[in-house]
Amino acid sequence: MAGTLFRLLGLRTEDSRKLWVMLPVFYFAGIAELLSYTAFMALFNQRFGVQFLPFVYMAEAIIMPLEGWLLAKLAEKLPKAKLMRTMYLLMTGVLLVNGLILIGFKVGGWDYQWYYPILFISSNFVVRQLTLLLWSTAFDLCPTQQAKRLMPIFVGAATVGGITAGFIAQQVGRWSGTEVVYILAPLFLLIGLFNFRKAIARYLVPLTLKDDKQLHKQELAVQGEASALSGHYYKQLIKSPFLLCAVGLMTLMPALYFLMEYQYFTTTEKAFPIERDLTAYYGLIITIQFSASLLLQTFSGRLMNWLGASNMLLAISIVFMFGFGLSALFLGTGYALAVVSATYALFYILLYYTAEPCYQLFFKMLPINQRDGIRYVSQAIAASGGILLGALLSLLHSKGILSLDSVAIIGVIVALLLIVIAWFGRSLYIKELIKSVQSFQADFSEMAVAFLGGMRSTKMLQGVLEHLHNPNDYVREVALELIGKAKDSSYLSRLVKLVDDHNPRIRVAALRAMSLQKATIQELVQVASLLEDEEVDVRVECVRLIARAGHMQSQAHYFIRLKLLDTHPRVVAEAVKALYALGSEESFSACDEAIIKLLDNGGDWAVYGCRTVADLGLSSYSDWVMSLLEDQRPAVRVAAAQCLGRLQYDEAIGSLLPMYPMADQEMRKAIIQALIDMGDKGIAALMEGLQYPNPFIWDACVAALAHLLDEARIRETLVDSCIQRLQGSNQDRALSAAIAKLKMEGLAELAEQRLNEIRDVICDAAWVVLAKLADERVVQVVRESVQDKDEEIRENGLEVLAEGLGDRKLAYALLDMLKTSTDVLDHGEIADPRAVIEQAGLGSDDWLRDIAQHALSEEEQAVMPNEKKLLTMLDKVLFLKQVSLFSNVSVDELGLIAGITQEQVFPDQALLLRQGETNSNVYLIVDGHVELSLVTSNGGEGTIGVLGAKEVFGESTALDQSVSGVTAQAIFDEVRVLSLGGEGLARLIRLYPEIGIGLLHASSARVRLLESMLMKMA
């Protein structure tokens, strides 16, 4: 039942824990907010007078900046989690104190008229800040994607709370009085406090472990900078018609709402002179209002996507105008109460649940470093301005200057102004988007569609089309992207003119913007001319476009089939997919030949072949793809692994898992993703894989199963498996100390590194499992904290882990591992080092077995032997570890590097490099000396330097196989080197950027030597 509901709502398993903790908070807060609002408005209007409402609004407008300043100061003084709890308790306390005072008035028969403005302002502060607190808490607790899934559920819970509050207010207000309705509000907040504190402790506290030491100073610096820039923000706001339009909308809409609210309270006060009846009526309207809001939420998202934010704001403005028009017509009639109440309820829903999110899209247009500053300045102006304008318009009636229906007519006039601003806002948005195109990194088309809707306005599109001839290519590219969102084939004739544009990016963008739904044969031929374009990207995009010309399927089939013979594998692959999409069965045999060609040619062809097979789900090629796992090129093996995963070819698991320990980073990621893509078909094989003695294969199985299993099965299987591995990983701790006792320091250091890597991979698996049993973001923060250099932060992280994060048993086992891993074992404690090494030689890890066997041979490995015998794999690894370039590379990765090196021995005086000749290798000197020299253009000859063991040369020319600028010659004696091909080096630099940085430093040092030598020769 719960699983079905989660699927219908688009929720995931990891959402459930947070959902059940936070749902009661939103529900009870929704009840409390609406109960207090209903009660204090009824009390103020009846006991103080609705005619004074404008004055209280004006007082609020003055107090709000002070309120914001005080809350900012409170935020400076308190950590985030404590601030949240303090704010919740503060608001509960305000309502509780007010409730007790009201109950005291009721029981004692007292009344103090001037207390009710205080009640209004303090209660309205709670209503305003409680909403902000709940939303900010939810956003702080949830990552972005999770927030998108959960926020509608939270909104629904608060809405249901509002409906519940309406029922309570109707019944309790009628029978027990308004004071009792008010005192219930803090009681509901107290009920929600338990879950609120639990959510803060479980999710927010771990996320703020570093705040006290790091973020606090940054916030103060940002605040200082913000105050310095506020003047600049005001100037920028005044100069921008676009931003002024946004502020106008944000000011006039609340002003009209407050004016309608005044009409509502005035009308209801006349209709219900008895306070209890008034409170009950308010409750009834709230029930109807929030029931309508809940109904609106079921289709508001689709409506927003269809209309866009700009059209939604325009529609809301029109509704406001008609609402005041209806009020002006029916005020003074028997229908006044129903019309005004319905209009007020609709205004409330539209303003707070629809218009508020739409405003934010205006600020998305701004550069990110200015966005928040201008947003806060704009919202401050709009909030105060909206309240003051609404209050001043209300004063026209409360002071007896105008009748209520005359004020409603003024509302119609202001709403007309609002419509004008909303209309111009749409045009200004397009101009601002195009003008600011080079300032952004976001997806412009998505922003435009969110604001403008489906780009259905012909006038807007005509404005965009004008920019197709803009001299700025970035502007033209964005204009084409916006046109493409319209999917309108009527613009094809104008877009076809861009097929001859000099910029290939424009040609690609034009193809993406085209729609061939109503294209003629002549237009199709014009587009098809780009199938012979010199740029691969253009040909690929052209194939994709022609494949969508469904009304000319035979012609499209003809043009695309020709591209099966293209010279680039990417185009061939796209043509195959296009023919399958067209359903051209007569071409399937030709497609098969093309796929075989892709897979058989190797290299990039095989990579695109694997991707094509995966995209089309062609399981018949699974065995062929399996054979590519043994290809010499790493990119082909990666593509083959990815393809097998997407095909869900579970028979490949037996081949993928043994490859994992010796795979590089890219291949390991591909294998893990392939195992996950296998889905349920691979679970049985992965469960068997948990029994693998090799810790790295076990880690791969855990990583995949953590994604595939539900929480219950994770607790049943993975938790116990992780605990066993964590507890058993300490058995080999004595190996490095035993080897060190035999005076083999280099080998002992390598053993220690390997042991640490095994412990790290087991801990990684434990963290992955914990992330599935607790909040993933919390686990990540705790994990970073326990590795922090600051002892206090590290201890705080360990304390959170000690509280049983995710699963108590697993958290304790991981905590024990983290604490014991910092303990240093003295080799003096080892009584029989040889016995310890022999025991390690029987272990499950290949490298530890090799290290143990090497140690038992009693050869000193710290200094490489000088004999001419070939180096073993372990010899190479020991040597590479001593080279600074590879100091931070894991043992497995050292093994990969060693595997692609070639050992070479050069006699004395032999030339390794010749100046002016091409070089394709990097050389690592194992032992011996190499002299670097060069001959200048005027015939001068000089020595740049002499290199020794563990130094590198040839790196500056190996990557592009250019000619060597120096001569390298063996001197004094023979030289033993490890050579590494340029292609292998390029891949190493891509996977391990620190190696590239090290090579850059080495080259820079050599350039400085060369410059010094040239200066001396000059």
Short mmCIF file of C-alpha atoms in Angstrom, two decimals, residues 6-278:
data_model
loop_
_atom_site.label_atom_id
_atom_site.label_comp_id
_atom_site.label_asym_id
_atom_site.label_seq_id
_atom_site.Cartn_x
_atom_site.Cartn_y
_atom_site.Cartn_z
CA PHE A 6 5.09 6.36 -3.01
CA ARG A 7 5.26 5.38 -6.69
CA LEU A 8 2.17 7.46 -7.49
CA LEU A 9 3.67 10.48 -5.73
CA GLY A 10 7.08 9.98 -7.37
CA LEU A 11 8.80 9.44 -4.01
CA ARG A 12 11.81 7.27 -3.25
CA THR A 13 12.61 4.96 -0.37
CA GLU A 14 15.08 7.42 1.17
CA ASP A 15 12.32 10.07 1.30
CA SER A 16 10.16 8.11 3.72
CA ARG A 17 12.19 8.73 6.89
CA LYS A 18 12.30 12.49 6.38
CA LEU A 19 8.69 12.58 5.26
CA TRP A 20 7.30 10.96 8.39
CA VAL A 21 9.39 13.19 10.62
CA MET A 22 8.43 16.49 8.93
CA LEU A 23 4.82 15.85 7.91
CA PRO A 24 3.43 16.25 11.46
CA VAL A 25 5.40 19.48 11.85
CA PHE A 26 3.81 21.04 8.76
CA TYR A 27 0.37 19.68 9.61
CA PHE A 28 0.28 20.97 13.19
CA ALA A 29 1.97 24.25 12.21
CA GLY A 30 -0.69 24.72 9.51
CA ILE A 31 -3.39 24.26 12.15
CA ALA A 32 -1.66 26.62 14.61
CA GLU A 33 -1.05 29.33 12.01
CA LEU A 34 -4.65 29.47 10.81
CA LEU A 35 -6.18 29.16 14.30
CA SER A 36 -4.16 32.11 15.57
CA TYR A 37 -4.88 34.13 12.40
CA THR A 38 -8.60 33.48 12.59
CA ALA A 39 -8.78 34.33 16.29
CA PHE A 40 -6.66 37.50 16.40
CA MET A 41 -8.36 38.98 13.33
CA ALA A 42 -11.80 38.32 14.84
CA LEU A 43 -10.76 39.78 18.21
CA PHE A 44 -9.15 42.87 16.65
CA ASN A 45 -12.02 43.58 14.28
CA GLN A 46 -14.71 43.17 16.96
CA ARG A 47 -13.01 44.65 20.02
CA PHE A 48 -10.77 47.35 18.52
CA GLY A 49 -12.41 48.11 15.20
CA VAL A 50 -11.80 47.18 11.61
CA GLN A 51 -11.57 50.88 10.73
CA PHE A 52 -8.20 50.95 12.50
CA LEU A 53 -6.81 48.11 10.41
CA PRO A 54 -4.99 50.47 7.99
CA PHE A 55 -3.13 52.09 10.87
CA VAL A 56 -1.96 48.73 12.20
CA TYR A 57 -0.77 47.78 8.70
CA MET A 58 1.22 51.01 8.54
CA ALA A 59 2.73 50.28 11.93
CA GLU A 60 3.71 46.82 10.68
CA ALA A 61 5.38 48.35 7.62
CA ILE A 62 7.51 50.48 9.93
CA ILE A 63 8.28 47.61 12.32
CA MET A 64 9.21 45.05 9.64
CA PRO A 65 12.72 46.46 8.91
CA LEU A 66 13.45 46.48 12.64
CA GLU A 67 12.11 42.94 12.88
CA GLY A 68 14.42 41.82 10.08
CA TRP A 69 17.42 43.51 11.73
CA LEU A 70 16.75 41.86 15.09
CA LEU A 71 16.34 38.42 13.53
CA ALA A 72 19.58 38.93 11.57
CA LYS A 73 21.37 39.77 14.82
CA LEU A 74 19.92 36.65 16.42
CA ALA A 75 21.17 34.60 13.46
CA GLU A 76 24.67 36.05 13.98
CA LYS A 77 24.76 35.00 17.61
CA LEU A 78 23.36 31.47 17.36
CA PRO A 79 24.40 28.38 15.39
CA LYS A 80 21.95 27.34 12.68
CA ALA A 81 20.34 24.44 14.55
CA LYS A 82 19.98 26.40 17.79
CA LEU A 83 18.54 29.34 15.87
CA MET A 84 15.84 27.11 14.38
CA ARG A 85 14.86 25.69 17.77
CA THR A 86 14.94 29.15 19.36
CA MET A 87 12.70 30.64 16.67
CA TYR A 88 10.18 27.81 17.02
CA LEU A 89 10.08 28.18 20.82
CA LEU A 90 9.92 31.98 20.54
CA MET A 91 6.87 31.85 18.30
CA THR A 92 5.23 29.20 20.47
CA GLY A 93 5.91 31.40 23.49
CA VAL A 94 4.41 34.51 21.86
CA LEU A 95 1.19 32.66 21.06
CA LEU A 96 1.11 31.02 24.50
CA VAL A 97 1.54 34.32 26.35
CA ASN A 98 -1.13 35.99 24.23
CA GLY A 99 -3.42 33.00 24.73
CA LEU A 100 -3.01 33.07 28.50
CA ILE A 101 -3.71 36.83 28.55
CA LEU A 102 -6.89 36.29 26.53
CA ILE A 103 -8.00 33.44 28.78
CA GLY A 104 -7.28 35.70 31.75
CA PHE A 105 -9.49 38.40 30.22
CA LYS A 106 -12.23 35.83 29.65
CA VAL A 107 -12.11 34.28 33.12
CA GLY A 108 -11.70 37.57 34.99
CA GLY A 109 -14.19 39.46 32.91
CA TRP A 110 -11.57 42.12 32.07
CA ASP A 111 -10.77 43.87 28.82
CA TYR A 112 -8.09 46.30 27.74
CA GLN A 113 -8.75 47.74 24.29
CA TRP A 114 -5.19 48.87 23.48
CA TYR A 115 -3.92 45.32 23.98
CA TYR A 116 -5.50 44.21 20.68
CA PRO A 117 -3.10 46.09 18.35
CA ILE A 118 -0.28 44.41 20.26
CA LEU A 119 -2.08 41.08 19.84
CA PHE A 120 -2.45 41.77 16.09
CA ILE A 121 1.19 42.75 15.48
CA SER A 122 2.73 40.00 17.63
CA SER A 123 0.43 37.29 16.25
CA ASN A 124 0.96 38.42 12.67
CA PHE A 125 4.72 38.22 13.30
CA VAL A 126 4.24 34.55 14.23
CA VAL A 127 2.07 33.85 11.18
CA ARG A 128 4.64 35.49 8.91
CA GLN A 129 7.80 34.01 10.44
CA LEU A 130 6.41 30.53 11.13
CA THR A 131 5.87 29.96 7.41
CA LEU A 132 9.40 31.17 6.62
CA LEU A 133 10.85 29.00 9.38
CA LEU A 134 9.17 25.84 8.16
CA TRP A 135 10.12 26.37 4.51
CA SER A 136 13.73 27.28 5.31
CA THR A 137 14.01 24.26 7.61
CA ALA A 138 12.65 21.95 4.92
CA PHE A 139 15.04 23.35 2.30
CA ASP A 140 17.98 23.08 4.70
CA LEU A 141 17.17 19.46 5.51
CA CYS A 142 16.55 18.35 1.92
CA PRO A 143 18.95 18.31 -1.02
CA THR A 144 17.61 20.10 -4.11
CA GLN A 145 16.19 17.07 -5.90
CA GLN A 146 14.65 15.65 -2.73
CA ALA A 147 13.14 19.06 -1.97
CA LYS A 148 11.42 19.03 -5.36
CA ARG A 149 9.84 15.69 -4.48
CA LEU A 150 8.88 16.46 -0.88
CA MET A 151 7.87 20.13 -0.94
CA PRO A 152 4.48 19.47 -2.62
CA ILE A 153 3.75 16.89 0.10
CA PHE A 154 4.74 19.37 2.81
CA VAL A 155 2.56 22.05 1.20
CA GLY A 156 -0.29 19.57 1.11
CA ALA A 157 0.19 18.76 4.81
CA ALA A 158 0.11 22.47 5.73
CA THR A 159 -2.96 22.94 3.54
CA VAL A 160 -4.78 20.04 5.22
CA GLY A 161 -3.77 21.63 8.51
CA GLY A 162 -5.47 24.84 7.36
CA ILE A 163 -8.65 22.92 6.50
CA THR A 164 -8.55 21.27 9.93
CA ALA A 165 -8.09 24.68 11.56
CA GLY A 166 -11.17 25.93 9.74
CA PHE A 167 -13.31 23.11 11.14
CA ILE A 168 -11.91 23.64 14.65
CA ALA A 169 -12.52 27.40 14.48
CA GLN A 170 -16.13 26.87 13.39
CA GLN A 171 -16.98 24.49 16.21
CA VAL A 172 -14.84 25.79 19.07
CA GLY A 173 -15.46 29.45 18.22
CA ARG A 174 -19.21 29.01 18.22
CA TRP A 175 -19.39 27.06 21.51
CA SER A 176 -16.35 28.11 23.56
CA GLY A 177 -15.38 31.54 22.28
CA THR A 178 -12.58 33.08 20.21
CA GLU A 179 -10.11 33.08 23.13
CA VAL A 180 -10.19 29.29 23.29
CA VAL A 181 -9.58 29.11 19.51
CA TYR A 182 -6.46 31.24 20.00
CA ILE A 183 -5.06 29.26 22.97
CA LEU A 184 -5.30 26.05 20.91
CA ALA A 185 -2.73 27.41 18.41
CA PRO A 186 0.35 27.21 20.70
CA LEU A 187 -0.83 23.82 21.96
CA PHE A 188 -0.68 22.43 18.41
CA LEU A 189 2.77 23.97 17.99
CA LEU A 190 3.88 22.19 21.15
CA ILE A 191 2.60 18.90 19.71
CA GLY A 192 4.71 19.47 16.57
CA LEU A 193 7.76 20.49 18.65
CA PHE A 194 8.80 16.87 19.30
CA ASN A 195 9.13 16.08 15.60
CA PHE A 196 10.68 19.47 14.86
CA ARG A 197 13.46 18.89 17.42
CA LYS A 198 13.95 15.35 16.12
CA ALA A 199 14.34 16.61 12.55
CA ILE A 200 16.85 19.27 13.64
CA ALA A 201 18.89 16.80 15.70
CA ARG A 202 18.83 14.03 13.10
CA TYR A 203 19.42 16.04 9.93
CA LEU A 204 20.45 19.67 10.56
CA VAL A 205 22.91 19.34 13.45
CA PRO A 206 25.25 17.00 11.51
CA LEU A 207 25.10 19.32 8.50
CA THR A 208 26.34 22.27 10.60
CA LEU A 209 29.32 20.61 12.28
CA LYS A 210 31.73 23.11 10.73
CA ASP A 211 29.58 26.24 11.00
CA ASP A 212 31.00 27.60 14.25
CA LYS A 213 34.57 27.55 13.00
CA GLN A 214 34.20 28.42 9.33
CA LEU A 215 30.85 29.70 8.10
CA HIS A 216 30.24 32.25 10.85
CA LYS A 217 33.18 34.42 9.80
CA GLN A 218 32.20 34.10 6.16
CA GLU A 219 28.63 35.22 6.92
CA LEU A 220 29.89 38.29 8.77
CA ALA A 221 32.16 39.15 5.84
CA VAL A 222 29.30 38.69 3.39
CA GLN A 223 27.00 40.85 5.52
CA GLY A 224 29.62 43.59 5.59
CA GLU A 225 30.06 43.37 1.86
CA ALA A 226 26.28 43.34 1.32
CA SER A 227 25.85 46.53 3.32
CA ALA A 228 28.60 48.17 1.27
CA LEU A 229 26.92 47.09 -1.97
CA SER A 230 23.36 47.96 -1.02
CA GLY A 231 23.72 51.44 -2.52
CA HIS A 232 24.88 49.88 -5.77
CA TYR A 233 21.86 47.56 -5.75
CA TYR A 234 19.47 50.48 -5.38
CA LYS A 235 21.13 52.29 -8.29
CA GLN A 236 20.99 49.17 -10.46
CA LEU A 237 17.33 48.72 -9.57
CA ILE A 238 16.41 52.28 -10.57
CA LYS A 239 18.28 52.03 -13.90
CA SER A 240 16.64 48.78 -15.00
CA PRO A 241 13.07 48.92 -16.39
CA PHE A 242 12.98 45.13 -16.12
CA LEU A 243 13.70 45.17 -12.36
CA LEU A 244 11.35 48.11 -11.80
CA CYS A 245 8.66 46.04 -13.49
CA ALA A 246 9.36 43.20 -11.07
CA VAL A 247 9.20 45.52 -8.06
CA GLY A 248 5.97 47.03 -9.41
CA LEU A 249 4.33 43.62 -9.59
CA MET A 250 5.65 42.62 -6.16
CA THR A 251 4.28 45.86 -4.67
CA LEU A 252 0.88 46.21 -6.34
CA MET A 253 -0.28 42.61 -5.91
CA PRO A 254 0.12 42.61 -2.08
CA ALA A 255 -1.38 46.11 -1.95
CA LEU A 256 -4.49 44.91 -3.78
CA TYR A 257 -4.64 41.85 -1.55
CA PHE A 258 -4.54 43.97 1.63
CA LEU A 259 -7.22 46.26 0.16
CA MET A 260 -9.45 43.25 -0.54
CA GLU A 261 -8.70 41.87 2.92
CA TYR A 262 -9.89 45.19 4.40
CA GLN A 263 -13.12 44.93 2.37
CA TYR A 264 -13.58 41.37 3.57
CA PHE A 265 -13.14 42.22 7.24
CA THR A 266 -15.34 45.29 6.95
CA THR A 267 -18.12 43.35 5.23
CA THR A 268 -17.98 40.39 7.62
CA GLU A 269 -17.94 42.64 10.71
CA LYS A 270 -21.21 44.22 9.57
CA ALA A 271 -22.75 40.84 8.79
CA PHE A 272 -21.71 39.20 12.11
CA PRO A 273 -21.87 41.61 15.04
CA ILE A 274 -21.47 38.72 17.51
CA GLU A 275 -17.83 37.73 17.99
CA ARG A 276 -18.45 33.97 18.17
CA ASP A 277 -20.41 34.01 14.93
CA LEU A 278 -17.67 36.05 13.26
#
